[in-house]
PDB file of C-alpha atoms in Angstrom:
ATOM      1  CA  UNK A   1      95.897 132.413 118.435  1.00  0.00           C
ATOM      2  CA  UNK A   2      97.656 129.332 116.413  1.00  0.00           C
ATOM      3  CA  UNK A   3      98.593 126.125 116.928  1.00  0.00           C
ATOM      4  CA  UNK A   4     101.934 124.447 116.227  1.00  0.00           C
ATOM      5  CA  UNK A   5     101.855 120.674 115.365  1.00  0.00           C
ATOM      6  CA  UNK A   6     104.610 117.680 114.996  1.00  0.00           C
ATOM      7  CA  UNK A   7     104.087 118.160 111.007  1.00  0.00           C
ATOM      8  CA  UNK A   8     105.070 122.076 111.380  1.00  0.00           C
ATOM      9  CA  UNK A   9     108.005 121.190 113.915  1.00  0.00           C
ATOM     10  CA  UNK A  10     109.416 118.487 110.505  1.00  0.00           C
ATOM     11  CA  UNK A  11     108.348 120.723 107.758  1.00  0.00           C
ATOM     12  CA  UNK A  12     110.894 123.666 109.935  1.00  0.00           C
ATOM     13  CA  UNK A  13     113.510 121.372 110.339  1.00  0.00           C
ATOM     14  CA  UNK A  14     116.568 121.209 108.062  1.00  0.00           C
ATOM     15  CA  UNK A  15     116.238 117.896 106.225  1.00  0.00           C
ATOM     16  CA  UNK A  16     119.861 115.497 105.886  1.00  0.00           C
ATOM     17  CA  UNK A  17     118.304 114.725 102.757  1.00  0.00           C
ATOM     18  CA  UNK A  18     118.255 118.763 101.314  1.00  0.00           C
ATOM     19  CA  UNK A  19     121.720 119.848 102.371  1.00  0.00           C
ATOM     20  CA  UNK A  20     124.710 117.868 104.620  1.00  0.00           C
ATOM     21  CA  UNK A  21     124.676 119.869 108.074  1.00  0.00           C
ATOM     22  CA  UNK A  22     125.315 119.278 111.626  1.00  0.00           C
ATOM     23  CA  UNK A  23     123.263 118.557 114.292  1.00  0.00           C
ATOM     24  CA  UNK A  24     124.341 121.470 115.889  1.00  0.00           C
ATOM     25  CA  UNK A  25     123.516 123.847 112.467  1.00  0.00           C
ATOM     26  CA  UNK A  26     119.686 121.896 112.824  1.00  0.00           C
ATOM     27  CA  UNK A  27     119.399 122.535 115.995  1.00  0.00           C
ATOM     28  CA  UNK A  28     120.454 126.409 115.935  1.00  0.00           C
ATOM     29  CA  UNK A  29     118.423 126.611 112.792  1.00  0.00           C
ATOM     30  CA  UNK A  30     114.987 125.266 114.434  1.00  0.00           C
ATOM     31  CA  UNK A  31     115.883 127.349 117.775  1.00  0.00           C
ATOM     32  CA  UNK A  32     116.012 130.952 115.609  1.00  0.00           C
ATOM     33  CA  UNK A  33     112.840 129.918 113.506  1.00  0.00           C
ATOM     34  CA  UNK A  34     109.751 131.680 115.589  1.00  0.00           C
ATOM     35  CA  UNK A  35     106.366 130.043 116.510  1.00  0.00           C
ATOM     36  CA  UNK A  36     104.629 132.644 114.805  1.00  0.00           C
ATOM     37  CA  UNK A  37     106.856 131.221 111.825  1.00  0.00           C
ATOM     38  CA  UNK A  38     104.956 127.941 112.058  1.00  0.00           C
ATOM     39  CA  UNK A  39     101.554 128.350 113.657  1.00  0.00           C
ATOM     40  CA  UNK A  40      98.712 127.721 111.645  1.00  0.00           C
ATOM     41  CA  UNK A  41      96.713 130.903 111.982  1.00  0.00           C
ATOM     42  CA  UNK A  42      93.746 130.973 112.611  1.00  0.00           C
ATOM     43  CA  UNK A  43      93.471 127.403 114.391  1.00  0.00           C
ATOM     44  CA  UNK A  44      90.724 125.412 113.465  1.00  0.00           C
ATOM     45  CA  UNK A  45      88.234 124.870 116.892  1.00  0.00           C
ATOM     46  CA  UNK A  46      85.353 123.378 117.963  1.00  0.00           C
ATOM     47  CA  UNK A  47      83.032 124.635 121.371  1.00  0.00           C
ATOM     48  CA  UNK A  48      82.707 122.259 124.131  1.00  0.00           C
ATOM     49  CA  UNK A  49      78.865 121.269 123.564  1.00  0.00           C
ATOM     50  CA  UNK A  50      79.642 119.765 120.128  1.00  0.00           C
ATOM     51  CA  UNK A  51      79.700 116.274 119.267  1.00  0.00           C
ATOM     52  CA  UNK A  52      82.285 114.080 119.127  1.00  0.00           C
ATOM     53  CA  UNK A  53      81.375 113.265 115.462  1.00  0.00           C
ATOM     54  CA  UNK A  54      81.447 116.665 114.326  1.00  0.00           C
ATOM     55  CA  UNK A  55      84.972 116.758 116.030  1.00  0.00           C
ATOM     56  CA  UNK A  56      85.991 113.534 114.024  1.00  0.00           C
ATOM     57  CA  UNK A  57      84.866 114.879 110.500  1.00  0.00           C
ATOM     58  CA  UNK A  58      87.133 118.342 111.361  1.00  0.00           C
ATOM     59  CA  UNK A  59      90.102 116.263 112.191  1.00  0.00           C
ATOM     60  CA  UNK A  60      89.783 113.693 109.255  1.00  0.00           C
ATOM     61  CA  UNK A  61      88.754 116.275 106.620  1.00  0.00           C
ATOM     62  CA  UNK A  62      91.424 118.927 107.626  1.00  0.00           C
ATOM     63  CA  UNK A  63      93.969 116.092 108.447  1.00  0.00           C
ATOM     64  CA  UNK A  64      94.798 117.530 111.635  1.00  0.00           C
ATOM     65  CA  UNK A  65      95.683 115.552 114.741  1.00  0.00           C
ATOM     66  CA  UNK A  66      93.887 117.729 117.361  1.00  0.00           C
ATOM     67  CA  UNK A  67      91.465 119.983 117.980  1.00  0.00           C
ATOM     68  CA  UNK A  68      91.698 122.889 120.372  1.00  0.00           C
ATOM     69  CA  UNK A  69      88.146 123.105 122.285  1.00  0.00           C
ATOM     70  CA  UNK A  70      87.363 127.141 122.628  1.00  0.00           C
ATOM     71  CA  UNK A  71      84.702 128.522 124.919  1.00  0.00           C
ATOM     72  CA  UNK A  72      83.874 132.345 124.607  1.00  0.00           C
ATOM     73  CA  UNK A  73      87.270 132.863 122.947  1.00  0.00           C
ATOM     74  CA  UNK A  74      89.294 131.131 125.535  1.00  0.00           C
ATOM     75  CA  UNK A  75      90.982 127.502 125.217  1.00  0.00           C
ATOM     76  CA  UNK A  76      89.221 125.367 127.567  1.00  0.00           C
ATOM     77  CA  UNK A  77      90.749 121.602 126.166  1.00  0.00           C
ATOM     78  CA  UNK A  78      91.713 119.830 123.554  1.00  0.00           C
ATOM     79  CA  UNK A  79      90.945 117.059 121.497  1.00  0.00           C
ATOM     80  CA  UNK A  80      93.489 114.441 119.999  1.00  0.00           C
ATOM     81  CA  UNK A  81      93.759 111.296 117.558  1.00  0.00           C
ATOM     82  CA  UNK A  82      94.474 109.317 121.294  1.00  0.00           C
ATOM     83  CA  UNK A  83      91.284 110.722 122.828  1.00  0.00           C
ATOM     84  CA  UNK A  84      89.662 109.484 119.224  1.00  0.00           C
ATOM     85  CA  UNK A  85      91.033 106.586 119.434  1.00  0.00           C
ATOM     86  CA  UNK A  86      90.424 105.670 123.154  1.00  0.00           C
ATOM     87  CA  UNK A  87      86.222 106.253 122.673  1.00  0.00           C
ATOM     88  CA  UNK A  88      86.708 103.724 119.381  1.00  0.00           C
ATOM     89  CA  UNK A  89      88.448 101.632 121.549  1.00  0.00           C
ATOM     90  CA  UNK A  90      85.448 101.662 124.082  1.00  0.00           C
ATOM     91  CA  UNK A  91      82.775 101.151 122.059  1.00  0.00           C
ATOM     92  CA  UNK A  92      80.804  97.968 122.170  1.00  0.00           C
ATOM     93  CA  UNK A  93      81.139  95.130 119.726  1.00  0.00           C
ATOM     94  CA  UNK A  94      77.240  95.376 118.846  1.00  0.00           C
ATOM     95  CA  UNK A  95      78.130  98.752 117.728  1.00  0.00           C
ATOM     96  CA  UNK A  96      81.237  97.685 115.890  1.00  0.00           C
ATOM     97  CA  UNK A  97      80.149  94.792 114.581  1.00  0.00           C
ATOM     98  CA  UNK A  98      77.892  95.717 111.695  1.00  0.00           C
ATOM     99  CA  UNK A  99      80.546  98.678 110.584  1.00  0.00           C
ATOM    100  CA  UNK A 100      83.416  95.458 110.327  1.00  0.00           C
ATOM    101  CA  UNK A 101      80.694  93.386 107.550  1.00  0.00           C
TER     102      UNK A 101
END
């Protein structure tokens, strides 16, 4: 349906820097806001058979830190910078190597 990120949750927020209120006016502020208010509609996704590549260039290019995986309409998983980061973090230094030069 959407998806509601860390970025929405801040962008919602009442900044200290825009007007001086409590925590407790913050706090009541981001509890009345709705997460229909926030969600970005209609989520970017990606099906389960895809490659991991193609699942990279959606994150970088839409600057989004994860990607819901969708089978026949349904959410089935999701993909995030750590799960990104964890199959760099596996990959062999032969592989690496020539990208560092």
């Amino acid at each position: 349906v959407g998806l509601v990120s860390h970025r929405d949750l801040m962008a919602a927020t009442i900044s200290s820097l825009q007007i001086k209120v409590s925590e407790v006016e913050r706090a009541q502020h981001l509890a009345a806001t709705e997460v229909r208010q926030l969600m970005h509609r209609p989520a970017a996704t990606i099906g389960p058979t895809e490659r991991v590549q193609r699942a990279a260039h959606l994150m970088r290019s839409l600057k989004i830190g994860c990607l819901p995986v969708t089978e026949d309409g349904h959410l089935v998983g999701i993909v995030t910078e750590a799960d990104m980061l964890g199959i760099v973090e596996r990959l062999p230094d032969a592989i690496l190597a020539p990208l560092m030069a």
